[in-house]
PDB file of C-alpha atoms in Angstrom:
ATOM      1  CA  MET M  22     -35.337 -18.147 -17.754  1.00 90.00           C
ATOM      2  CA  LYS M  23     -33.682 -21.256 -16.431  1.00 95.00           C
ATOM      3  CA  ARG M  24     -32.668 -21.535 -12.785  1.00 97.00           C
ATOM      4  CA  ILE M  25     -29.421 -23.447 -12.463  1.00 98.00           C
ATOM      5  CA  ALA M  26     -28.016 -24.611  -9.128  1.00 98.00           C
ATOM      6  CA  ILE M  27     -24.123 -24.910  -8.910  1.00 97.00           C
ATOM      7  CA  GLN M  28     -21.521 -25.468  -6.401  1.00 94.00           C
ATOM      8  CA  GLY M  29     -19.457 -22.327  -6.170  1.00 92.00           C
ATOM      9  CA  ILE M  30     -19.747 -18.625  -6.772  1.00 94.00           C
ATOM     10  CA  ILE M  31     -19.721 -16.347  -9.843  1.00 95.00           C
ATOM     11  CA  GLY M  32     -16.584 -17.031 -11.798  1.00 95.00           C
ATOM     12  CA  SER M  33     -16.229 -20.630 -10.674  1.00 95.00           C
ATOM     13  CA  PHE M  34     -15.680 -23.391 -13.171  1.00 95.00           C
ATOM     14  CA  HIS M  35     -19.300 -24.540 -12.558  1.00 96.00           C
ATOM     15  CA  ASP M  36     -20.463 -21.031 -13.484  1.00 96.00           C
ATOM     16  CA  ILE M  37     -18.356 -21.077 -16.669  1.00 96.00           C
ATOM     17  CA  ALA M  38     -19.551 -24.524 -17.612  1.00 97.00           C
ATOM     18  CA  ALA M  39     -23.144 -23.480 -17.055  1.00 97.00           C
ATOM     19  CA  HIS M  40     -22.879 -20.499 -19.272  1.00 96.00           C
ATOM     20  CA  GLN M  41     -21.141 -22.642 -22.001  1.00 96.00           C
ATOM     21  CA  TYR M  42     -23.795 -25.410 -21.914  1.00 96.00           C
ATOM     22  CA  PHE M  43     -26.705 -22.908 -21.925  1.00 96.00           C
ATOM     23  CA  GLU M  44     -25.042 -20.547 -24.342  1.00 94.00           C
ATOM     24  CA  GLY M  45     -27.506 -17.962 -25.759  1.00 93.00           C
ATOM     25  CA  GLU M  46     -30.136 -18.741 -23.084  1.00 95.00           C
ATOM     26  CA  GLN M  47     -31.166 -16.550 -20.100  1.00 95.00           C
ATOM     27  CA  ILE M  48     -30.051 -18.403 -16.867  1.00 96.00           C
ATOM     28  CA  GLN M  49     -30.115 -17.484 -13.194  1.00 97.00           C
ATOM     29  CA  LEU M  50     -27.538 -19.116 -11.109  1.00 97.00           C
ATOM     30  CA  ILE M  51     -28.251 -20.485  -7.608  1.00 97.00           C
ATOM     31  CA  CYS M  52     -24.833 -20.491  -5.986  1.00 96.00           C
ATOM     32  CA  CYS M  53     -24.437 -23.173  -3.293  1.00 95.00           C
ATOM     33  CA  GLN M  54     -21.542 -23.731  -0.952  1.00 91.00           C
ATOM     34  CA  THR M  55     -21.780 -27.580  -1.145  1.00 93.00           C
ATOM     35  CA  PHE M  56     -23.005 -30.276  -3.556  1.00 95.00           C
ATOM     36  CA  GLU M  57     -25.539 -31.334  -0.895  1.00 97.00           C
ATOM     37  CA  GLU M  58     -27.032 -27.905  -1.138  1.00 97.00           C
ATOM     38  CA  VAL M  59     -27.307 -28.174  -4.907  1.00 97.00           C
ATOM     39  CA  PHE M  60     -29.527 -31.286  -4.694  1.00 97.00           C
ATOM     40  CA  GLU M  61     -31.456 -29.666  -1.877  1.00 97.00           C
ATOM     41  CA  ALA M  62     -32.151 -26.653  -4.111  1.00 97.00           C
ATOM     42  CA  MET M  63     -33.554 -29.022  -6.768  1.00 96.00           C
ATOM     43  CA  LYS M  64     -35.711 -30.877  -4.231  1.00 95.00           C
ATOM     44  CA  ALA M  65     -37.118 -27.593  -2.905  1.00 96.00           C
ATOM     45  CA  ASP M  66     -38.014 -26.369  -6.403  1.00 95.00           C
ATOM     46  CA  PRO M  67     -38.713 -28.967  -9.045  1.00 93.00           C
ATOM     47  CA  THR M  68     -38.258 -26.427 -11.831  1.00 95.00           C
ATOM     48  CA  THR M  69     -34.612 -25.837 -10.837  1.00 97.00           C
ATOM     49  CA  LEU M  70     -31.851 -27.476 -12.840  1.00 97.00           C
ATOM     50  CA  ALA M  71     -28.366 -28.293 -11.738  1.00 98.00           C
ATOM     51  CA  LEU M  72     -24.913 -28.689 -13.144  1.00 98.00           C
ATOM     52  CA  VAL M  73     -22.415 -30.775 -11.069  1.00 97.00           C
ATOM     53  CA  ALA M  74     -18.898 -31.935 -11.732  1.00 96.00           C
ATOM     54  CA  ILE M  75     -18.538 -35.747 -11.915  1.00 95.00           C
ATOM     55  CA  GLU M  76     -14.967 -36.420 -13.077  1.00 93.00           C
ATOM     56  CA  ASN M  77     -11.694 -34.799 -13.995  1.00 90.00           C
ATOM     57  CA  THR M  78      -9.059 -36.162 -16.349  1.00 89.00           C
ATOM     58  CA  ILE M  79      -6.339 -35.596 -13.673  1.00 84.00           C
ATOM     59  CA  ALA M  80      -8.023 -35.814 -10.330  1.00 81.00           C
ATOM     60  CA  GLY M  81     -10.428 -38.635 -11.309  1.00 86.00           C
ATOM     61  CA  SER M  82     -14.065 -39.152 -10.313  1.00 90.00           C
ATOM     62  CA  LEU M  83     -15.965 -37.205  -7.707  1.00 90.00           C
ATOM     63  CA  LEU M  84     -17.197 -40.237  -5.864  1.00 89.00           C
ATOM     64  CA  HIS M  85     -19.419 -38.393  -3.351  1.00 92.00           C
ATOM     65  CA  ASN M  86     -21.323 -36.926  -6.287  1.00 94.00           C
ATOM     66  CA  TYR M  87     -22.152 -40.324  -7.613  1.00 94.00           C
ATOM     67  CA  GLU M  88     -23.723 -41.200  -4.243  1.00 93.00           C
ATOM     68  CA  LEU M  89     -25.737 -37.958  -4.210  1.00 96.00           C
ATOM     69  CA  LEU M  90     -26.897 -38.641  -7.715  1.00 95.00           C
ATOM     70  CA  ARG M  91     -27.994 -42.214  -6.868  1.00 94.00           C
ATOM     71  CA  GLU M  92     -29.815 -41.162  -3.722  1.00 94.00           C
ATOM     72  CA  SER M  93     -31.740 -38.314  -5.419  1.00 94.00           C
ATOM     73  CA  ASP M  94     -34.842 -38.329  -7.570  1.00 92.00           C
ATOM     74  CA  VAL M  95     -33.334 -36.351 -10.362  1.00 96.00           C
ATOM     75  CA  THR M  96     -32.171 -37.505 -13.829  1.00 97.00           C
ATOM     76  CA  ILE M  97     -29.287 -36.598 -16.084  1.00 98.00           C
ATOM     77  CA  VAL M  98     -30.308 -34.751 -19.186  1.00 97.00           C
ATOM     78  CA  GLY M  99     -26.962 -33.622 -20.592  1.00 97.00           C
ATOM     79  CA  GLU M 100     -23.192 -33.350 -20.093  1.00 97.00           C
ATOM     80  CA  HIS M 101     -20.521 -30.798 -20.722  1.00 97.00           C
ATOM     81  CA  LYS M 102     -16.810 -31.056 -20.837  1.00 97.00           C
ATOM     82  CA  LEU M 103     -14.846 -27.933 -19.802  1.00 96.00           C
ATOM     83  CA  HIS M 104     -11.164 -27.303 -20.525  1.00 95.00           C
ATOM     84  CA  ILE M 105      -9.676 -26.385 -17.174  1.00 94.00           C
ATOM     85  CA  GLN M 106      -7.311 -23.441 -17.458  1.00 95.00           C
ATOM     86  CA  HIS M 107      -5.781 -21.595 -14.534  1.00 97.00           C
ATOM     87  CA  SER M 108      -4.373 -18.129 -14.242  1.00 97.00           C
ATOM     88  CA  ILE M 109      -2.523 -16.284 -11.531  1.00 98.00           C
ATOM     89  CA  SER M 110      -3.885 -12.886 -10.693  1.00 98.00           C
ATOM     90  CA  CYS M 111      -3.603 -10.120  -8.032  1.00 98.00           C
ATOM     91  CA  LEU M 112      -4.655  -6.545  -7.236  1.00 98.00           C
ATOM     92  CA  PRO M 113      -3.694  -4.099 -10.020  1.00 97.00           C
ATOM     93  CA  GLU M 114      -1.102  -2.406  -7.874  1.00 97.00           C
ATOM     94  CA  ASP M 115       0.685  -5.701  -7.147  1.00 97.00           C
ATOM     95  CA  ASP M 116       3.188  -7.557  -9.298  1.00 96.00           C
ATOM     96  CA  TRP M 117       5.566 -10.499  -9.283  1.00 96.00           C
ATOM     97  CA  ASP M 118       7.996  -8.765  -6.972  1.00 95.00           C
ATOM     98  CA  THR M 119       5.434  -7.797  -4.377  1.00 97.00           C
ATOM     99  CA  LEU M 120       3.572 -11.152  -3.983  1.00 97.00           C
ATOM    100  CA  THR M 121       4.102 -13.259  -0.808  1.00 97.00           C
ATOM    101  CA  GLU M 122       1.147 -15.686  -0.944  1.00 97.00           C
ATOM    102  CA  VAL M 123      -0.999 -17.456  -3.668  1.00 98.00           C
ATOM    103  CA  HIS M 124      -4.441 -18.775  -2.559  1.00 98.00           C
ATOM    104  CA  SER M 125      -6.556 -21.338  -4.302  1.00 96.00           C
ATOM    105  CA  HIS M 126      -8.411 -24.694  -3.991  1.00 91.00           C
ATOM    106  CA  PRO M 127      -6.014 -27.563  -3.081  1.00 91.00           C
ATOM    107  CA  VAL M 128      -6.717 -29.321  -6.384  1.00 87.00           C
ATOM    108  CA  ALA M 129      -5.842 -26.158  -8.424  1.00 92.00           C
ATOM    109  CA  LEU M 130      -2.659 -25.690  -6.466  1.00 94.00           C
ATOM    110  CA  MET M 131      -1.811 -29.331  -7.167  1.00 91.00           C
ATOM    111  CA  GLN M 132      -2.514 -28.818 -10.871  1.00 92.00           C
ATOM    112  CA  CYS M 133      -0.061 -25.846 -10.971  1.00 94.00           C
ATOM    113  CA  ARG M 134       2.703 -27.436  -8.875  1.00 94.00           C
ATOM    114  CA  ASN M 135       5.436 -27.181 -11.474  1.00 95.00           C
ATOM    115  CA  PHE M 136       4.658 -23.464 -12.096  1.00 96.00           C
ATOM    116  CA  LEU M 137       4.630 -22.703  -8.379  1.00 96.00           C
ATOM    117  CA  SER M 138       8.013 -24.483  -7.974  1.00 96.00           C
ATOM    118  CA  LYS M 139       9.463 -21.804 -10.120  1.00 96.00           C
ATOM    119  CA  HIS M 140       8.301 -19.123  -7.638  1.00 96.00           C
ATOM    120  CA  PRO M 141       9.670 -20.419  -4.281  1.00 94.00           C
ATOM    121  CA  GLY M 142       9.256 -16.994  -2.661  1.00 94.00           C
ATOM    122  CA  ILE M 143       5.409 -17.241  -2.994  1.00 97.00           C
ATOM    123  CA  ALA M 144       3.791 -19.409  -0.374  1.00 97.00           C
ATOM    124  CA  ALA M 145       0.919 -21.622  -1.529  1.00 97.00           C
ATOM    125  CA  VAL M 146      -2.188 -21.308   0.745  1.00 97.00           C
ATOM    126  CA  GLU M 147      -5.122 -23.659   0.396  1.00 96.00           C
ATOM    127  CA  ASP M 148      -8.608 -22.048   0.113  1.00 92.00           C
ATOM    128  CA  GLU M 149     -12.083 -23.356  -0.447  1.00 87.00           C
ATOM    129  CA  ASP M 150     -12.580 -22.217  -4.050  1.00 89.00           C
ATOM    130  CA  THR M 151     -10.627 -20.839  -6.943  1.00 94.00           C
ATOM    131  CA  ALA M 152     -13.081 -17.995  -7.677  1.00 96.00           C
ATOM    132  CA  GLY M 153     -13.562 -17.499  -3.997  1.00 94.00           C
ATOM    133  CA  SER M 154      -9.853 -16.734  -3.536  1.00 96.00           C
ATOM    134  CA  ALA M 155     -10.218 -13.995  -6.219  1.00 97.00           C
ATOM    135  CA  GLU M 156     -13.305 -12.591  -4.599  1.00 97.00           C
ATOM    136  CA  LYS M 157     -11.592 -12.586  -1.177  1.00 97.00           C
ATOM    137  CA  ILE M 158      -8.603 -10.655  -2.467  1.00 98.00           C
ATOM    138  CA  ASN M 159     -10.913  -8.111  -4.031  1.00 97.00           C
ATOM    139  CA  ARG M 160     -13.252  -7.731  -1.061  1.00 97.00           C
ATOM    140  CA  LEU M 161     -10.442  -7.456   1.528  1.00 97.00           C
ATOM    141  CA  GLN M 162      -8.088  -5.595  -0.848  1.00 98.00           C
ATOM    142  CA  LYS M 163      -5.402  -7.948   0.229  1.00 97.00           C
ATOM    143  CA  LYS M 164      -2.130  -6.590  -1.132  1.00 97.00           C
ATOM    144  CA  HIS M 165       0.684  -9.117  -1.739  1.00 97.00           C
ATOM    145  CA  TRP M 166      -1.795 -11.908  -2.268  1.00 98.00           C
ATOM    146  CA  ALA M 167      -2.506 -13.713  -5.538  1.00 98.00           C
ATOM    147  CA  ALA M 168      -5.204 -16.123  -6.618  1.00 98.00           C
ATOM    148  CA  ILE M 169      -5.115 -19.106  -8.969  1.00 98.00           C
ATOM    149  CA  CYS M 170      -8.409 -19.094 -10.813  1.00 97.00           C
ATOM    150  CA  HIS M 171      -9.873 -18.882 -14.237  1.00 96.00           C
ATOM    151  CA  SER M 172      -8.955 -15.647 -16.038  1.00 96.00           C
ATOM    152  CA  ASP M 173     -12.691 -14.857 -16.390  1.00 94.00           C
ATOM    153  CA  ALA M 174     -13.069 -14.956 -12.603  1.00 96.00           C
ATOM    154  CA  ALA M 175     -10.012 -12.737 -12.088  1.00 97.00           C
ATOM    155  CA  ARG M 176     -11.351 -10.108 -14.482  1.00 96.00           C
ATOM    156  CA  TYR M 177     -14.898 -10.355 -12.895  1.00 96.00           C
ATOM    157  CA  TYR M 178     -13.408  -9.481  -9.484  1.00 97.00           C
ATOM    158  CA  GLY M 179     -11.249  -6.732 -10.763  1.00 97.00           C
ATOM    159  CA  LEU M 180      -7.878  -8.496 -10.565  1.00 98.00           C
ATOM    160  CA  LYS M 181      -4.928  -8.225 -12.895  1.00 98.00           C
ATOM    161  CA  VAL M 182      -3.937 -11.442 -14.723  1.00 98.00           C
ATOM    162  CA  LEU M 183      -0.145 -11.904 -14.442  1.00 97.00           C
ATOM    163  CA  GLU M 184      -0.036 -15.123 -16.451  1.00 97.00           C
ATOM    164  CA  ASP M 185      -2.650 -17.338 -17.980  1.00 96.00           C
ATOM    165  CA  SER M 186      -2.594 -21.146 -18.657  1.00 96.00           C
ATOM    166  CA  ILE M 187      -0.158 -21.903 -15.805  1.00 97.00           C
ATOM    167  CA  GLU M 188      -1.533 -25.482 -15.339  1.00 94.00           C
ATOM    168  CA  ASP M 189       0.997 -28.193 -15.598  1.00 93.00           C
ATOM    169  CA  ASN M 190      -1.163 -30.410 -17.812  1.00 92.00           C
ATOM    170  CA  LYS M 191      -2.672 -28.671 -20.829  1.00 91.00           C
ATOM    171  CA  HIS M 192      -5.081 -31.570 -21.352  1.00 92.00           C
ATOM    172  CA  ASN M 193      -7.055 -30.983 -18.171  1.00 91.00           C
ATOM    173  CA  TYR M 194     -10.869 -31.404 -18.592  1.00 94.00           C
ATOM    174  CA  THR M 195     -13.728 -31.650 -16.167  1.00 95.00           C
ATOM    175  CA  ARG M 196     -16.914 -33.427 -17.075  1.00 97.00           C
ATOM    176  CA  PHE M 197     -20.169 -31.934 -15.801  1.00 98.00           C
ATOM    177  CA  LEU M 198     -23.645 -33.468 -15.624  1.00 98.00           C
ATOM    178  CA  VAL M 199     -26.779 -31.452 -16.199  1.00 98.00           C
ATOM    179  CA  LEU M 200     -29.585 -32.595 -13.929  1.00 98.00           C
ATOM    180  CA  SER M 201     -33.350 -32.149 -13.950  1.00 97.00           C
ATOM    181  CA  ASN M 202     -36.514 -33.207 -12.399  1.00 96.00           C
ATOM    182  CA  PRO M 203     -37.659 -36.334 -14.365  1.00 94.00           C
ATOM    183  CA  MET M 204     -40.937 -34.657 -15.190  1.00 91.00           C
ATOM    184  CA  LYS M 205     -39.100 -31.868 -17.123  1.00 91.00           C
ATOM    185  CA  ALA M 206     -36.562 -34.103 -18.784  1.00 91.00           C
ATOM    186  CA  ASP M 207     -38.326 -34.559 -22.178  1.00 88.00           C
ATOM    187  CA  PHE M 208     -38.597 -30.810 -22.531  1.00 89.00           C
ATOM    188  CA  LEU M 209     -34.773 -30.450 -22.121  1.00 90.00           C
ATOM    189  CA  ARG M 210     -33.749 -33.414 -24.266  1.00 90.00           C
ATOM    190  CA  PRO M 211     -36.089 -35.471 -26.592  1.00 89.00           C
ATOM    191  CA  ILE M 212     -35.430 -39.101 -25.596  1.00 89.00           C
ATOM    192  CA  ASN M 213     -35.218 -39.990 -29.298  1.00 88.00           C
ATOM    193  CA  GLU M 214     -32.027 -37.866 -29.509  1.00 90.00           C
ATOM    194  CA  ALA M 215     -30.326 -39.549 -26.530  1.00 95.00           C
ATOM    195  CA  ASP M 216     -27.311 -41.684 -27.358  1.00 96.00           C
ATOM    196  CA  LYS M 217     -25.731 -42.138 -23.946  1.00 97.00           C
ATOM    197  CA  ALA M 218     -26.923 -43.493 -20.605  1.00 97.00           C
ATOM    198  CA  SER M 219     -25.641 -43.659 -17.038  1.00 97.00           C
ATOM    199  CA  LEU M 220     -26.584 -46.635 -14.968  1.00 97.00           C
ATOM    200  CA  VAL M 221     -25.943 -47.885 -11.393  1.00 96.00           C
ATOM    201  CA  PHE M 222     -26.406 -51.373 -10.166  1.00 95.00           C
ATOM    202  CA  SER M 223     -25.042 -53.871  -7.678  1.00 92.00           C
ATOM    203  CA  LEU M 224     -24.222 -57.477  -8.336  1.00 88.00           C
ATOM    204  CA  PRO M 225     -24.354 -60.689  -6.259  1.00 80.00           C
ATOM    205  CA  HIS M 226     -21.026 -61.742  -4.877  1.00 77.00           C
ATOM    206  CA  GLU M 227     -20.604 -64.569  -7.503  1.00 79.00           C
ATOM    207  CA  GLU M 228     -17.785 -65.425  -9.794  1.00 83.00           C
ATOM    208  CA  GLY M 229     -18.231 -63.910 -13.267  1.00 86.00           C
ATOM    209  CA  SER M 230     -21.213 -61.725 -12.380  1.00 89.00           C
ATOM    210  CA  LEU M 231     -19.708 -58.652 -13.920  1.00 92.00           C
ATOM    211  CA  SER M 232     -18.352 -60.332 -17.019  1.00 94.00           C
ATOM    212  CA  LYS M 233     -21.922 -61.622 -17.766  1.00 94.00           C
ATOM    213  CA  ILE M 234     -23.172 -57.990 -17.776  1.00 95.00           C
ATOM    214  CA  LEU M 235     -20.480 -56.843 -20.078  1.00 94.00           C
ATOM    215  CA  THR M 236     -21.004 -59.809 -22.478  1.00 96.00           C
ATOM    216  CA  ILE M 237     -24.731 -58.907 -22.773  1.00 96.00           C
ATOM    217  CA  LEU M 238     -23.946 -55.217 -23.358  1.00 96.00           C
ATOM    218  CA  SER M 239     -21.411 -56.195 -26.074  1.00 95.00           C
ATOM    219  CA  PHE M 240     -24.019 -58.569 -27.729  1.00 96.00           C
ATOM    220  CA  TYR M 241     -26.474 -55.734 -28.033  1.00 97.00           C
ATOM    221  CA  GLY M 242     -23.914 -53.400 -29.527  1.00 96.00           C
ATOM    222  CA  ILE M 243     -23.710 -51.171 -26.455  1.00 97.00           C
ATOM    223  CA  ASN M 244     -20.351 -49.393 -26.006  1.00 96.00           C
ATOM    224  CA  LEU M 245     -19.069 -49.183 -22.403  1.00 96.00           C
ATOM    225  CA  THR M 246     -17.252 -45.807 -21.900  1.00 95.00           C
ATOM    226  CA  LYS M 247     -16.815 -45.752 -18.174  1.00 95.00           C
ATOM    227  CA  ILE M 248     -17.138 -47.987 -15.126  1.00 94.00           C
ATOM    228  CA  GLN M 249     -16.724 -46.921 -11.545  1.00 92.00           C
ATOM    229  CA  SER M 250     -17.085 -49.183  -8.541  1.00 91.00           C
ATOM    230  CA  LEU M 251     -17.821 -48.259  -4.968  1.00 89.00           C
ATOM    231  CA  PRO M 252     -18.211 -50.584  -2.000  1.00 86.00           C
ATOM    232  CA  VAL M 253     -21.779 -51.156  -0.560  1.00 82.00           C
ATOM    233  CA  ILE M 254     -21.383 -50.010   3.019  1.00 80.00           C
ATOM    234  CA  GLY M 255     -22.320 -52.800   5.433  1.00 76.00           C
ATOM    235  CA  HIS M 256     -22.130 -55.565   2.815  1.00 77.00           C
ATOM    236  CA  GLU M 257     -18.600 -57.045   2.602  1.00 75.00           C
ATOM    237  CA  TRP M 258     -17.249 -57.579  -0.898  1.00 75.00           C
ATOM    238  CA  GLU M 259     -20.385 -56.214  -2.576  1.00 80.00           C
ATOM    239  CA  TYR M 260     -20.051 -53.207  -4.875  1.00 86.00           C
ATOM    240  CA  LEU M 261     -22.130 -50.568  -6.651  1.00 91.00           C
ATOM    241  CA  PHE M 262     -21.134 -50.210 -10.376  1.00 95.00           C
ATOM    242  CA  TYR M 263     -21.633 -46.837 -12.047  1.00 95.00           C
ATOM    243  CA  VAL M 264     -21.624 -47.346 -15.758  1.00 96.00           C
ATOM    244  CA  ASP M 265     -21.735 -45.071 -18.768  1.00 97.00           C
ATOM    245  CA  VAL M 266     -22.767 -46.565 -22.068  1.00 97.00           C
ATOM    246  CA  THR M 267     -23.205 -45.140 -25.610  1.00 97.00           C
ATOM    247  CA  TYR M 268     -25.463 -46.559 -28.322  1.00 97.00           C
ATOM    248  CA  THR M 269     -26.835 -45.763 -31.833  1.00 95.00           C
ATOM    249  CA  ASP M 270     -30.108 -47.797 -31.501  1.00 95.00           C
ATOM    250  CA  PHE M 271     -32.391 -46.790 -28.614  1.00 94.00           C
ATOM    251  CA  ILE M 272     -34.398 -49.941 -28.876  1.00 95.00           C
ATOM    252  CA  ARG M 273     -31.478 -52.217 -28.742  1.00 96.00           C
ATOM    253  CA  TYR M 274     -30.158 -50.221 -25.789  1.00 97.00           C
ATOM    254  CA  ARG M 275     -33.496 -50.760 -23.949  1.00 96.00           C
ATOM    255  CA  GLN M 276     -33.462 -54.380 -24.816  1.00 97.00           C
ATOM    256  CA  SER M 277     -29.983 -54.697 -23.251  1.00 97.00           C
ATOM    257  CA  ILE M 278     -31.307 -53.169 -20.056  1.00 97.00           C
ATOM    258  CA  ASP M 279     -34.149 -55.640 -19.999  1.00 97.00           C
ATOM    259  CA  ALA M 280     -31.628 -58.434 -20.496  1.00 97.00           C
ATOM    260  CA  ILE M 281     -29.330 -57.423 -17.676  1.00 96.00           C
ATOM    261  CA  ILE M 282     -31.941 -56.483 -15.037  1.00 96.00           C
ATOM    262  CA  PRO M 283     -32.402 -60.266 -13.930  1.00 94.00           C
ATOM    263  CA  LEU M 284     -28.679 -60.487 -13.311  1.00 94.00           C
ATOM    264  CA  THR M 285     -28.396 -57.200 -11.264  1.00 93.00           C
ATOM    265  CA  LYS M 286     -29.637 -55.864  -7.949  1.00 85.00           C
ATOM    266  CA  GLU M 287     -31.401 -52.503  -7.718  1.00 87.00           C
ATOM    267  CA  LEU M 288     -30.546 -51.350 -11.197  1.00 95.00           C
ATOM    268  CA  LYS M 289     -31.271 -47.651 -11.664  1.00 96.00           C
ATOM    269  CA  ILE M 290     -31.061 -45.556 -14.829  1.00 96.00           C
ATOM    270  CA  LEU M 291     -29.500 -42.296 -13.780  1.00 97.00           C
ATOM    271  CA  GLY M 292     -30.157 -40.612 -17.113  1.00 96.00           C
ATOM    272  CA  GLU M 293     -30.454 -40.931 -20.839  1.00 97.00           C
ATOM    273  CA  TYR M 294     -29.013 -37.994 -22.761  1.00 97.00           C
ATOM    274  CA  LYS M 295     -27.035 -36.643 -25.691  1.00 95.00           C
ATOM    275  CA  GLY M 296     -23.357 -37.342 -25.136  1.00 92.00           C
ATOM    276  CA  LYS M 297     -20.663 -34.792 -25.915  1.00 85.00           C
TER     277      LYS M 297
END
């Protein structure tokens, strides 16, 4: 049985993504309140895996998770893209005409803004978690409250789904990374099957330093799929670059890494894995 640390509770999007990625396998979830606790759980038990959100097609990148990943000693062994769908749910005895409040995570409320504008009589209340809102309504038996969460979470906590797929943008996806202790990585993904890598490096504050890196990657046939920059705290005008690349030839990919190392500062391979 695989032990998977996630941020959130049963019914959260992390839970749903973990069960989809490890479909058909027995898993035990370690539910954490924060992403820091997720990484601490992996540090305390090297056999523990983790699944963490890294970017959303609407809300963008989770910048803090990039930092946690860079500072940790874990590696990326996989990724999963989850279609984010929201429902509005309540206690079975409630209905549209009895609801006064709807609770959810601020991002979920934002993603359902158009839907909520059509129900001005229901006040939107920010909460810590989508599934947590459903759990709270069930635990406290809060009449007249609704939750915006995944329909699976609503049913798990005994709520009635009033309407599903209420999100404004139907092309809402979150990308999750599967993390492991490096010593276990080859058991989870054979390196010869990897076709994607995530890197982080800093560059000297010199004209054209980034373009040189991109030119070398292009020369070796490496496809850049994402680049995210973050300032280096305490070093004016210096940045960390988080880069995702895909490749079809592992040897050429490794050659490209060897070629750019002399031009970078503190390059770290965050993971080599099978892209989705």
